[in-house]
Short mmCIF file of C-alpha atoms and ligand atoms in Angstrom, two decimals:
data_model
loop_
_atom_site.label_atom_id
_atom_site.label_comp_id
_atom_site.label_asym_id
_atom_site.label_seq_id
_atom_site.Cartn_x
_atom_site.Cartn_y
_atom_site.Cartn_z
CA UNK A 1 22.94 -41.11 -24.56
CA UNK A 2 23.23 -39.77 -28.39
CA UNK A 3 21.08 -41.73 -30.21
CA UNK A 4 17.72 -40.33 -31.10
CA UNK A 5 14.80 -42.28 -29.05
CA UNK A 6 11.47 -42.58 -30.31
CA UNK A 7 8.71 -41.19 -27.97
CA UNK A 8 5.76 -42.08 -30.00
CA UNK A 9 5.04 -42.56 -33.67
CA UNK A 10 6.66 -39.28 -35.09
CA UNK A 11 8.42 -37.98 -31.53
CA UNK A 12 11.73 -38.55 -31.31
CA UNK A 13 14.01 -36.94 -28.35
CA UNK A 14 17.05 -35.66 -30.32
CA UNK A 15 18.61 -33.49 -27.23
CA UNK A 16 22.45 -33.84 -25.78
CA UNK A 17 23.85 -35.04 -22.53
CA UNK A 18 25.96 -32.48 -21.18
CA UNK A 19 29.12 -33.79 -18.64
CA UNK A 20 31.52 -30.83 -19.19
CA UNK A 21 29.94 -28.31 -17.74
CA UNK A 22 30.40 -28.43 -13.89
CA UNK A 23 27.99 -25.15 -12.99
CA UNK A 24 24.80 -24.73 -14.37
CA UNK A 25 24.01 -21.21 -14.65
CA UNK A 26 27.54 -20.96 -13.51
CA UNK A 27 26.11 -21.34 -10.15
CA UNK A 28 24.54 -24.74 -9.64
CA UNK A 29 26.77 -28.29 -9.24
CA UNK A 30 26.44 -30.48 -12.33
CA UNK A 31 27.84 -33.56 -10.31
CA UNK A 32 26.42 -36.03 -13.17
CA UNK A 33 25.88 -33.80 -16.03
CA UNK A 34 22.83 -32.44 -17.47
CA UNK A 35 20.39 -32.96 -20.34
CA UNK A 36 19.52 -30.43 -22.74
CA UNK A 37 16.45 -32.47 -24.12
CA UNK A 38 15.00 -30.98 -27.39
CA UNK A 39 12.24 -33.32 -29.83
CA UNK A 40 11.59 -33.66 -33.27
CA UNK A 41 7.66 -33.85 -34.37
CA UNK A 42 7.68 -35.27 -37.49
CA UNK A 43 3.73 -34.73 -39.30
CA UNK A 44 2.99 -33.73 -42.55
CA UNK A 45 4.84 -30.70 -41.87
CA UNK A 46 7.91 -30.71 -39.31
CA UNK A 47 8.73 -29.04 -35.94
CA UNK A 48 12.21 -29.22 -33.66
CA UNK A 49 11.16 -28.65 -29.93
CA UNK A 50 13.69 -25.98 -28.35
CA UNK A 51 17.07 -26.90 -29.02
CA UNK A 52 20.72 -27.24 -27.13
CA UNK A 53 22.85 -24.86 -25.42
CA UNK A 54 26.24 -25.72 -27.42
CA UNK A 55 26.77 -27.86 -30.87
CA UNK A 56 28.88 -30.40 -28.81
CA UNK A 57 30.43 -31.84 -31.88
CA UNK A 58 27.99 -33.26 -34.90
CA UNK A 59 25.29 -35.69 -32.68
CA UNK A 60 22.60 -33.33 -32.52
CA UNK A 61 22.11 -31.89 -36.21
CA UNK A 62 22.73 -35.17 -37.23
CA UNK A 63 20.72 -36.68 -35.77
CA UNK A 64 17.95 -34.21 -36.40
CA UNK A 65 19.01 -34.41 -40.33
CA UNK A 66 18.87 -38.60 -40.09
CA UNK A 67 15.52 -38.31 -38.87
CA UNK A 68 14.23 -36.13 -41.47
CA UNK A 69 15.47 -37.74 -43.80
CA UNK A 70 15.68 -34.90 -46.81
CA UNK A 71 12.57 -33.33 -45.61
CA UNK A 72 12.60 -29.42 -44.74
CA UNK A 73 12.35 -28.68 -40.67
CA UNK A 74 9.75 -26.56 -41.20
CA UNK A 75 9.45 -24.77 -37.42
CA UNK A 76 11.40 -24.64 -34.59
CA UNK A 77 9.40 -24.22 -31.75
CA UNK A 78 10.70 -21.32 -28.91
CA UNK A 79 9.01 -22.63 -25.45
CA UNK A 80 12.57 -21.13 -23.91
CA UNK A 81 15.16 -18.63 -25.03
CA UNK A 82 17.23 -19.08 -22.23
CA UNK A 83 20.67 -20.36 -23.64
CA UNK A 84 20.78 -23.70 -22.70
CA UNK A 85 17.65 -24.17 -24.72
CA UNK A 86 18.19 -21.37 -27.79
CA UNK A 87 22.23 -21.21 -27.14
CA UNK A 88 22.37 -22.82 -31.06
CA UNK A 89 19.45 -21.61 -32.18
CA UNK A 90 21.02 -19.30 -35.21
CA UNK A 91 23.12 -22.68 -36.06
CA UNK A 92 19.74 -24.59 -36.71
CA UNK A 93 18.58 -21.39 -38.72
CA UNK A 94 21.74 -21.36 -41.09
CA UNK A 95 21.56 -25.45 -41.04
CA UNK A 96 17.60 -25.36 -42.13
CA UNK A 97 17.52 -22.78 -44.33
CA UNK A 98 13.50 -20.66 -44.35
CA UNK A 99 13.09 -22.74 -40.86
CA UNK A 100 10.14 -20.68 -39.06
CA UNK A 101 10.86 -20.10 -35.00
CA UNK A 102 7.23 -20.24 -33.21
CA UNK A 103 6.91 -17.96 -29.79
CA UNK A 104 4.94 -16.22 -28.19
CA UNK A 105 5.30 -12.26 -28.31
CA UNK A 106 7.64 -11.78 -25.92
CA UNK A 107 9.69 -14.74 -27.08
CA UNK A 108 10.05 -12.08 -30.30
CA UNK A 109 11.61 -9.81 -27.88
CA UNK A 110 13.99 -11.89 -25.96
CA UNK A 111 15.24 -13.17 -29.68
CA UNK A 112 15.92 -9.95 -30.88
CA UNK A 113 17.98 -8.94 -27.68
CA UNK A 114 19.62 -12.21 -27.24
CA UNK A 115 20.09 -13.57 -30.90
CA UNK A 116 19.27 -10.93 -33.04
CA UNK A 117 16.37 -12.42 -34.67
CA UNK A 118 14.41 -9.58 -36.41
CA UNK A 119 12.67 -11.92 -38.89
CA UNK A 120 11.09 -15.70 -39.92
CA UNK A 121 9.14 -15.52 -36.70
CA UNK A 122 5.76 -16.85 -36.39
CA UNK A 123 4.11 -14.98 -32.67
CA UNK A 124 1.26 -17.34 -31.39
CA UNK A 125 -1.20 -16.18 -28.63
CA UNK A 126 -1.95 -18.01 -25.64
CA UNK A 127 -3.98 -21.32 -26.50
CA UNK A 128 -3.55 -20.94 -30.26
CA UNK A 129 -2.93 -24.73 -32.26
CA UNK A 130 -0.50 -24.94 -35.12
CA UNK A 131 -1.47 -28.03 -37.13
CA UNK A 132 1.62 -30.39 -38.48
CA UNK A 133 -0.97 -32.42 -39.80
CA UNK A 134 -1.09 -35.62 -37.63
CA UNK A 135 0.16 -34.29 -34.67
CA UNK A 136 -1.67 -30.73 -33.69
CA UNK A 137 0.39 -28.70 -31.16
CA UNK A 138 -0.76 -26.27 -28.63
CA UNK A 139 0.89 -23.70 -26.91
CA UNK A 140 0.36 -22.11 -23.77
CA UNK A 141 2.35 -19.46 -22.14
CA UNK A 142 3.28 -20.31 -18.71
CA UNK A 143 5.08 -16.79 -17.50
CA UNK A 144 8.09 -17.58 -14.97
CA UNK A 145 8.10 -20.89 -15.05
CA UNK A 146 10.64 -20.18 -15.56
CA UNK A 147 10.82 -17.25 -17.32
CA UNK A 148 8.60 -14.57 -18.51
CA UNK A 149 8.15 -15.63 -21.99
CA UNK A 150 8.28 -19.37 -21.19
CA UNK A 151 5.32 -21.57 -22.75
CA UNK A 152 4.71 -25.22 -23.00
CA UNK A 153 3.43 -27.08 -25.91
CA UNK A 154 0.95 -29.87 -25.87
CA UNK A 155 1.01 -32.48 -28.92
CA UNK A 156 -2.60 -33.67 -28.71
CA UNK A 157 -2.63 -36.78 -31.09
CA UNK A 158 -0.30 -38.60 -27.82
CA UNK A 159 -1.07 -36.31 -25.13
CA UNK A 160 2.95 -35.41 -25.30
CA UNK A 161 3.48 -32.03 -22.71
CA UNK A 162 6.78 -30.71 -23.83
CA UNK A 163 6.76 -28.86 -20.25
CA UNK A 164 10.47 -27.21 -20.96
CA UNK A 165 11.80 -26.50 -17.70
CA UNK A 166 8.62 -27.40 -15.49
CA UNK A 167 9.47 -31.23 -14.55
CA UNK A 168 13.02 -30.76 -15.51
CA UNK A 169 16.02 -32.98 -13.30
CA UNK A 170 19.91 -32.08 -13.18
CA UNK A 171 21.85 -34.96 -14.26
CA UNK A 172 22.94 -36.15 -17.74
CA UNK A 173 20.48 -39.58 -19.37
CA UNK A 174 22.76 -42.89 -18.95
CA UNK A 175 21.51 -44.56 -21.27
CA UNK A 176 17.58 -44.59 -20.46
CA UNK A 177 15.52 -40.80 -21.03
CA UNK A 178 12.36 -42.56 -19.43
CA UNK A 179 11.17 -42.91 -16.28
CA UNK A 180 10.71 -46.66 -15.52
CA UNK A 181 13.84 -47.21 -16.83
CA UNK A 182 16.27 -45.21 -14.54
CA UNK A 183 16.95 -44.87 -10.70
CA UNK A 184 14.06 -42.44 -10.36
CA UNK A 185 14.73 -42.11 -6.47
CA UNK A 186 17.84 -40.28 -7.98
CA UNK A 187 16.20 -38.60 -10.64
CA UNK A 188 13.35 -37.08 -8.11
CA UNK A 189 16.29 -35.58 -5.96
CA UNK A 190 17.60 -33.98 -8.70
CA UNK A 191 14.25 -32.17 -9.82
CA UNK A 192 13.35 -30.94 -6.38
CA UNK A 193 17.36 -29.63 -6.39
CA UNK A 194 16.49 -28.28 -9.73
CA UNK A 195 12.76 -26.62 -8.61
CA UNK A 196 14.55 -25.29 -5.43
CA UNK A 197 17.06 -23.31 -6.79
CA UNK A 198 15.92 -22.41 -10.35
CA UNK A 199 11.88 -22.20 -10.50
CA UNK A 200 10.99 -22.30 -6.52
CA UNK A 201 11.25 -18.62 -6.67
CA UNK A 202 8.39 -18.33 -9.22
CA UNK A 203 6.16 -21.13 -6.97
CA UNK A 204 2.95 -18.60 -7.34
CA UNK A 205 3.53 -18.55 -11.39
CA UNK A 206 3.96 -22.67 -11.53
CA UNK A 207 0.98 -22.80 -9.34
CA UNK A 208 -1.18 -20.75 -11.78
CA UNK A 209 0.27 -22.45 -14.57
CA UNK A 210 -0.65 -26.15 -13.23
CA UNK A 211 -4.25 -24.69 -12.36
CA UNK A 212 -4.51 -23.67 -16.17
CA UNK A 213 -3.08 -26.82 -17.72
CA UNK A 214 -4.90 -29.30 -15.34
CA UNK A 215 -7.53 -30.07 -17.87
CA UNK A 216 -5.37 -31.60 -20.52
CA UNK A 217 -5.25 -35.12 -20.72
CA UNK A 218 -1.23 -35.47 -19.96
CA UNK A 219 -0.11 -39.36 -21.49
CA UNK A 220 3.65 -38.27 -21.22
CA UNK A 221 5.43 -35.50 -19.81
CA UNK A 222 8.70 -34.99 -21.92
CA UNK A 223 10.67 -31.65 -20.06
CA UNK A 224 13.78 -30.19 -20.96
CA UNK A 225 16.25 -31.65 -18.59
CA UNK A 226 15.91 -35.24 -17.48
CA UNK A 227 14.11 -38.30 -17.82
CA UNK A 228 10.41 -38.37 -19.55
CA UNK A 229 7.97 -39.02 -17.50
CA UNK A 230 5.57 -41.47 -18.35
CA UNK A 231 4.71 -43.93 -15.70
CA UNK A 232 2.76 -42.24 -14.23
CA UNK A 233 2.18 -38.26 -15.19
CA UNK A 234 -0.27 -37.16 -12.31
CA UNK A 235 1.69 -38.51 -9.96
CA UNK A 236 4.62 -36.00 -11.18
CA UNK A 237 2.69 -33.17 -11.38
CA UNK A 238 1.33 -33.69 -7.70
CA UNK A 239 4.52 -33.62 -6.65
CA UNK A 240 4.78 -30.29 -8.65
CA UNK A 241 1.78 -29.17 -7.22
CA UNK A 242 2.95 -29.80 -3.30
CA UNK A 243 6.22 -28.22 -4.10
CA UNK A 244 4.83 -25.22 -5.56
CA UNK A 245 2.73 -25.05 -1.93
CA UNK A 246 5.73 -25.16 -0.01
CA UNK A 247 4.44 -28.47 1.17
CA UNK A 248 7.07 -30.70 3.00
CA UNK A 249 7.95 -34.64 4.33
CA UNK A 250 8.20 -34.93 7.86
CA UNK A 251 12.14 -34.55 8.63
CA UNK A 252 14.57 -32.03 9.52
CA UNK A 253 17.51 -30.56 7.95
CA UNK A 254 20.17 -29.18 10.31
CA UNK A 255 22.56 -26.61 8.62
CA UNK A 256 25.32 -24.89 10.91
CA UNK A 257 28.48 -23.73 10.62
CA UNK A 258 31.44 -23.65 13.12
CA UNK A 259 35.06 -21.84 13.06
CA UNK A 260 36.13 -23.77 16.69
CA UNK A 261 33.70 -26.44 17.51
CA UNK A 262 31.63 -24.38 20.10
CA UNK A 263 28.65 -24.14 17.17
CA UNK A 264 29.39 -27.74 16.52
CA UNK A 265 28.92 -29.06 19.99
CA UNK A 266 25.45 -27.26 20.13
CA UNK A 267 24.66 -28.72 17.19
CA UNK A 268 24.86 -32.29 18.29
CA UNK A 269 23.29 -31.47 21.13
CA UNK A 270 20.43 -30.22 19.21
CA UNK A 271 20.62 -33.54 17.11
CA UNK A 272 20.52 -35.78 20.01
CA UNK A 273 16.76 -33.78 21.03
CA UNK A 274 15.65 -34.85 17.92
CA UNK A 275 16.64 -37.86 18.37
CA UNK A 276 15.60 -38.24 22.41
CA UNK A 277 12.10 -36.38 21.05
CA UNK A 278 11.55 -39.29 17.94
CA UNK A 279 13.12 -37.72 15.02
CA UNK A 280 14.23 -40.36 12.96
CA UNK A 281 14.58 -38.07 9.42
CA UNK A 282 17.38 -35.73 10.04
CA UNK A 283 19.76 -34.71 7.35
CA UNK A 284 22.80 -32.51 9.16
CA UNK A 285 24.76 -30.03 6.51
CA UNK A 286 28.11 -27.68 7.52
CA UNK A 287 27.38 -24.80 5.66
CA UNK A 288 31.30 -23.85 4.85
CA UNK A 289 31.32 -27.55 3.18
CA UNK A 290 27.75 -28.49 1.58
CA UNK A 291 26.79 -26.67 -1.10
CA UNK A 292 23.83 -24.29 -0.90
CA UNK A 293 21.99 -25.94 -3.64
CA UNK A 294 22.01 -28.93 -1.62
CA UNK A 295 20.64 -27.29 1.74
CA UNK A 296 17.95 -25.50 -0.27
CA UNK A 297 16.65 -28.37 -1.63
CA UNK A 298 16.24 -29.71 1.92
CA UNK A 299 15.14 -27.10 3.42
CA UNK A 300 12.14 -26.89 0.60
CA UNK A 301 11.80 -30.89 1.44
CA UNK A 302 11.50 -31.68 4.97
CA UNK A 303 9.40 -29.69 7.49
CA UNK A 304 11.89 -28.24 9.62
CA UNK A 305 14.67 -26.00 9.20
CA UNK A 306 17.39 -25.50 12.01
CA UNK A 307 20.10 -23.14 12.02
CA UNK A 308 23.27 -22.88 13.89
CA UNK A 309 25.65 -20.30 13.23
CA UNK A 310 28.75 -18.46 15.12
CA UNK A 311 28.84 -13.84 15.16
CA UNK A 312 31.77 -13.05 12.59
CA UNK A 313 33.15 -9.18 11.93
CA UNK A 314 30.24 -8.86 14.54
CA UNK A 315 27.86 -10.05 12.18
CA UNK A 316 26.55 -13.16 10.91
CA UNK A 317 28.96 -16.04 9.73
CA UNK A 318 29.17 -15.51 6.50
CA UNK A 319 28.55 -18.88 4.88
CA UNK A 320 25.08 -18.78 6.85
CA UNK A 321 24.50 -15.53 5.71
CA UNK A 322 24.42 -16.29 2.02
CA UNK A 323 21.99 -19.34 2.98
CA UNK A 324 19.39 -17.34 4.77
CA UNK A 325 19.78 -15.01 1.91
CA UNK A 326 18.79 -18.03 -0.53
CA UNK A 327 15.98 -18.82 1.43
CA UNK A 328 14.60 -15.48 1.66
CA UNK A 329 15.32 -14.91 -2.10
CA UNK A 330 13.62 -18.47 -3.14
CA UNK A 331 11.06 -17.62 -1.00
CA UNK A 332 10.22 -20.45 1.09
CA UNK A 333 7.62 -20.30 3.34
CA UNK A 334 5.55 -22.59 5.77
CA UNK A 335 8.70 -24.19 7.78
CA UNK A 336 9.78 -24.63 11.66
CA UNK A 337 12.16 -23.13 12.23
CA UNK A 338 14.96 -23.31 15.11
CA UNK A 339 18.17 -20.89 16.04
CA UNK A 340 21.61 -21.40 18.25
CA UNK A 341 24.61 -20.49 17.76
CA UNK A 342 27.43 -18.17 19.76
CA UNK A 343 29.75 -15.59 20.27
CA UNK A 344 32.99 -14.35 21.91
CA UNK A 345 33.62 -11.14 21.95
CA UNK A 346 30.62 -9.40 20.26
CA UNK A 347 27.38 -10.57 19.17
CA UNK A 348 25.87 -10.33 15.85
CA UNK A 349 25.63 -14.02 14.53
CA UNK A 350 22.00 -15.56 16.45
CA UNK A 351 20.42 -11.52 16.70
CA UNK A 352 21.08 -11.74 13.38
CA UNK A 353 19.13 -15.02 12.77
CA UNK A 354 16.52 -13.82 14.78
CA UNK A 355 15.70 -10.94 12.21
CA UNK A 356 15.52 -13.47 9.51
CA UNK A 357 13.37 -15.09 11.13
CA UNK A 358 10.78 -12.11 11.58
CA UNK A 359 11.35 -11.69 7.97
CA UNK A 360 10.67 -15.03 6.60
CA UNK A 361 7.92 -15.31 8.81
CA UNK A 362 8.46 -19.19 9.73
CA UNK A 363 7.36 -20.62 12.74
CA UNK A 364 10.30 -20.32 15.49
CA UNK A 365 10.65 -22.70 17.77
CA UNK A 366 11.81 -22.34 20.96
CA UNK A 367 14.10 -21.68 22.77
CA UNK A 368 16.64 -19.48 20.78
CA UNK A 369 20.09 -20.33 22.22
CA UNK A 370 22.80 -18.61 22.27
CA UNK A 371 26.70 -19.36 24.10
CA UNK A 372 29.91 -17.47 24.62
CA UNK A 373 32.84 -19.28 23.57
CA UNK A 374 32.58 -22.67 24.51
CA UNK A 375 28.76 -24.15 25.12
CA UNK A 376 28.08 -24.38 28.77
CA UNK A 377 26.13 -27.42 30.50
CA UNK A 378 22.91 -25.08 30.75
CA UNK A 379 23.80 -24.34 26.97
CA UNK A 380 23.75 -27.65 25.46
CA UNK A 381 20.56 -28.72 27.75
CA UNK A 382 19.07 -25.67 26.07
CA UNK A 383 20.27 -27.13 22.58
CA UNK A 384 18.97 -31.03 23.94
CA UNK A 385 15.55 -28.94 25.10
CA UNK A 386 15.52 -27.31 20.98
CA UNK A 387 15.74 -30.16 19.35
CA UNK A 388 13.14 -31.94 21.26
CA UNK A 389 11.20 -28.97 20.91
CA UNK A 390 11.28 -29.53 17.21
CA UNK A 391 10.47 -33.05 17.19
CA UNK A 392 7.22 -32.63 19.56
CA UNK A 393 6.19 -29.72 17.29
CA UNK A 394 6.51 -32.53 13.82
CA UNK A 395 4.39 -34.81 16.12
CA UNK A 396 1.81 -32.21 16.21
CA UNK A 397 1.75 -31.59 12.86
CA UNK A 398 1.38 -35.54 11.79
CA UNK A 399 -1.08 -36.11 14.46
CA UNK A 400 -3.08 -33.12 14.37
CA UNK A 401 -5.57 -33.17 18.00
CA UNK A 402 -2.43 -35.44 19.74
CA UNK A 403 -0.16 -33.82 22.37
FE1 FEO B 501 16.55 -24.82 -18.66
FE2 FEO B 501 15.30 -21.77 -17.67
O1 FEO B 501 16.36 -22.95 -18.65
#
């Protein structure tokens, strides 16, 4: 999508699709792109809303210019620095000459370091309105979501949130930047992938900051990757609000890893409990071919988490090492949890999943199994007895008072 779309009288969205880049934050699979949305406010006086991470060829500026039309940009609004918002910010300075960036004060700081901005910023405190006249915008600072000088800025004439990365989706706009007109099934996986791995960490900081914005009256929710929201807002930020509780669907996901098959076989057996117990959501990942993104954003989606892993260097296999190490940095809490896995000639791999598990302070279900070489009989049954184990205990929690 290039062309500008209007929002409401005097929004437009003026951002870039992004389908070069194939990591974001050099970490993170960009399997369909991504959006770097920014908006143009166009009152008496003028604001841009963040901007892009790279000048990918004219589109933006032009499209910025088009819509002004000759008149002066008269503020470029900060709610980010984080370079895929600010990454051209200096390039919109030189373009729009006396241009004032609006932040907060330690927006100011993060310029300085990051851009060198010593001067033609305007600091705003928390809650303070800057009048375009027609369109009055508010900002409020919303630390660590996603990070610490991150705000969001409410347009009050059209109830317009521009959230920045709060609401945000991975995946380039084909075409359509709102919601009823795109595959939102799609879209919604790709913002819980997004608030998994990038804001999930800072779930106590988007908690606060949806307790302190709940009283504005939200028409349209326009972040700073993906689709605008506008079918329905609350409905949006509920699902904000449950992910930022750790709250999750009934289901399982199943993430193991396996050198020879022996972790493999327990794994299916642990699959077929769920099954046998009435499991019917079960999503089943090999950790040395999924990528983590992907199993975080299950794990922080269904209620149970089940890990199967093999002892390597007489530690923990190391692809399931750097998962639990995910977890415990994103900080999910409030899951089942179950262990298996095995060894040969030392130990290391389930012990080692055991200690996570003290750590993360899930609820382990049991039994923990554990099998030299190749899974035993007794083995799998203990795998079969696991998995319906888990299933009985997701019954529970549906049915609370049921057995
Ligand atoms: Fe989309 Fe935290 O940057």
């Amino acid at each position: 999508m290039e062309s500008a779309v209007k929002l409401v009288d005097g929004v437009h969205w003026v951002g870039a699709n992004d389908r070069e880049t194939d990591l974001f934050e050099n970490m993170w699979p960009l399997p369909k792109g991504v959006a770097y949305n920014s908006y143009l406010v166009q009152g008496r006086k003028t604001a841009l809303i963040d901007t892009i991470k790279t000048v990918s060829g004219p589109p933006f500026l032009a499209k910025v210019r088009e819509l002004l039309g000759g008149r002066k940009l008269d503020y470029l609004v900060v709610n980010h620095v984080e370079p895929d918002h600010s990454g051209i910010l200096n390039v919109v300075r030189q373009v729009f000459p006396g241009v004032e960036l609006v932040g907060n004060k330690k927006t100011a700081e993060f310029l300085l370091h990051l851009h060198k901005v010593t001067d033609g910023i305007r600091v705003v405190a928390d809650g303070e309105t800057l009048d375009l006249g027609g369109h009055r915008l508010t900002f409020h600072l919303a630390p660590m979501v996603h990070w610490p000088e991150t705000m969001v800025t409410f347009e009050h004439e059209h109830g317009v949130l521009f959230s920045c990365d709060a609401f945000g989706a991975f995946g380039a706009l084909d075409g359509g930047l709102f919601d009823d007109e795109i595959d939102v099934d799609e879209a919604e996986s790709e913002m819980l992938r997004y608030y998994s791995n990038i804001v999930g960490r800072y779930s106590v900081m988007v908690q606060k900051a949806l307790a302190k914005l709940a009283g504005l009256p939200v028409e349209i929710i326009a972040p700073s990757h993906g689709p605008v929201w506008r079918k329905d807002p609350a409905k949006v930020i509920e699902r904000y609000r449950r992910w930022s509780h750790w709250e999750a669907e009934r289901g399982v996901v199943l993430c193991y890893g396996s050198m020879y098959g022996n972790v493999r076989k327990m794994m299916e057996a642990v699959a077929e409990g769920l099954v046998a117990g009435g499991e019917r959501r079960l999503v089943v990942h090999d950790v040395s071919r999924a990528h983590l993104s992907t199993m975080v954003r299950d794990a922080w989606r269904y209620q149970a988490v089940l890990l199967g892993a093999p002892a390597y260097d007489t530690l923990l296999y190391p692809p399931m090492a750097h998962l639990v190490d995910l977890f415990e940095r994103k900080g999910l809490k409030n899951r089942l949890l179950g262990i298996f896995g095995s060894y040969g000639w030392s130990g290391g791999g389930v012990s080692a999943l055991k200690e996570f598990a003290g750590r993360c302070a899930w609820e382990l279900v049991e039994p923990v199994v554990e099998a030299r070489f190749q899974p035993a009989e007794e083995a799998l049954a203990a795998c079969r007895e696991l998995g319906s184990h888990v299933a009985a205990r997701l019954r529970a929690q549906a049915e609370p008072g049921k057995t």
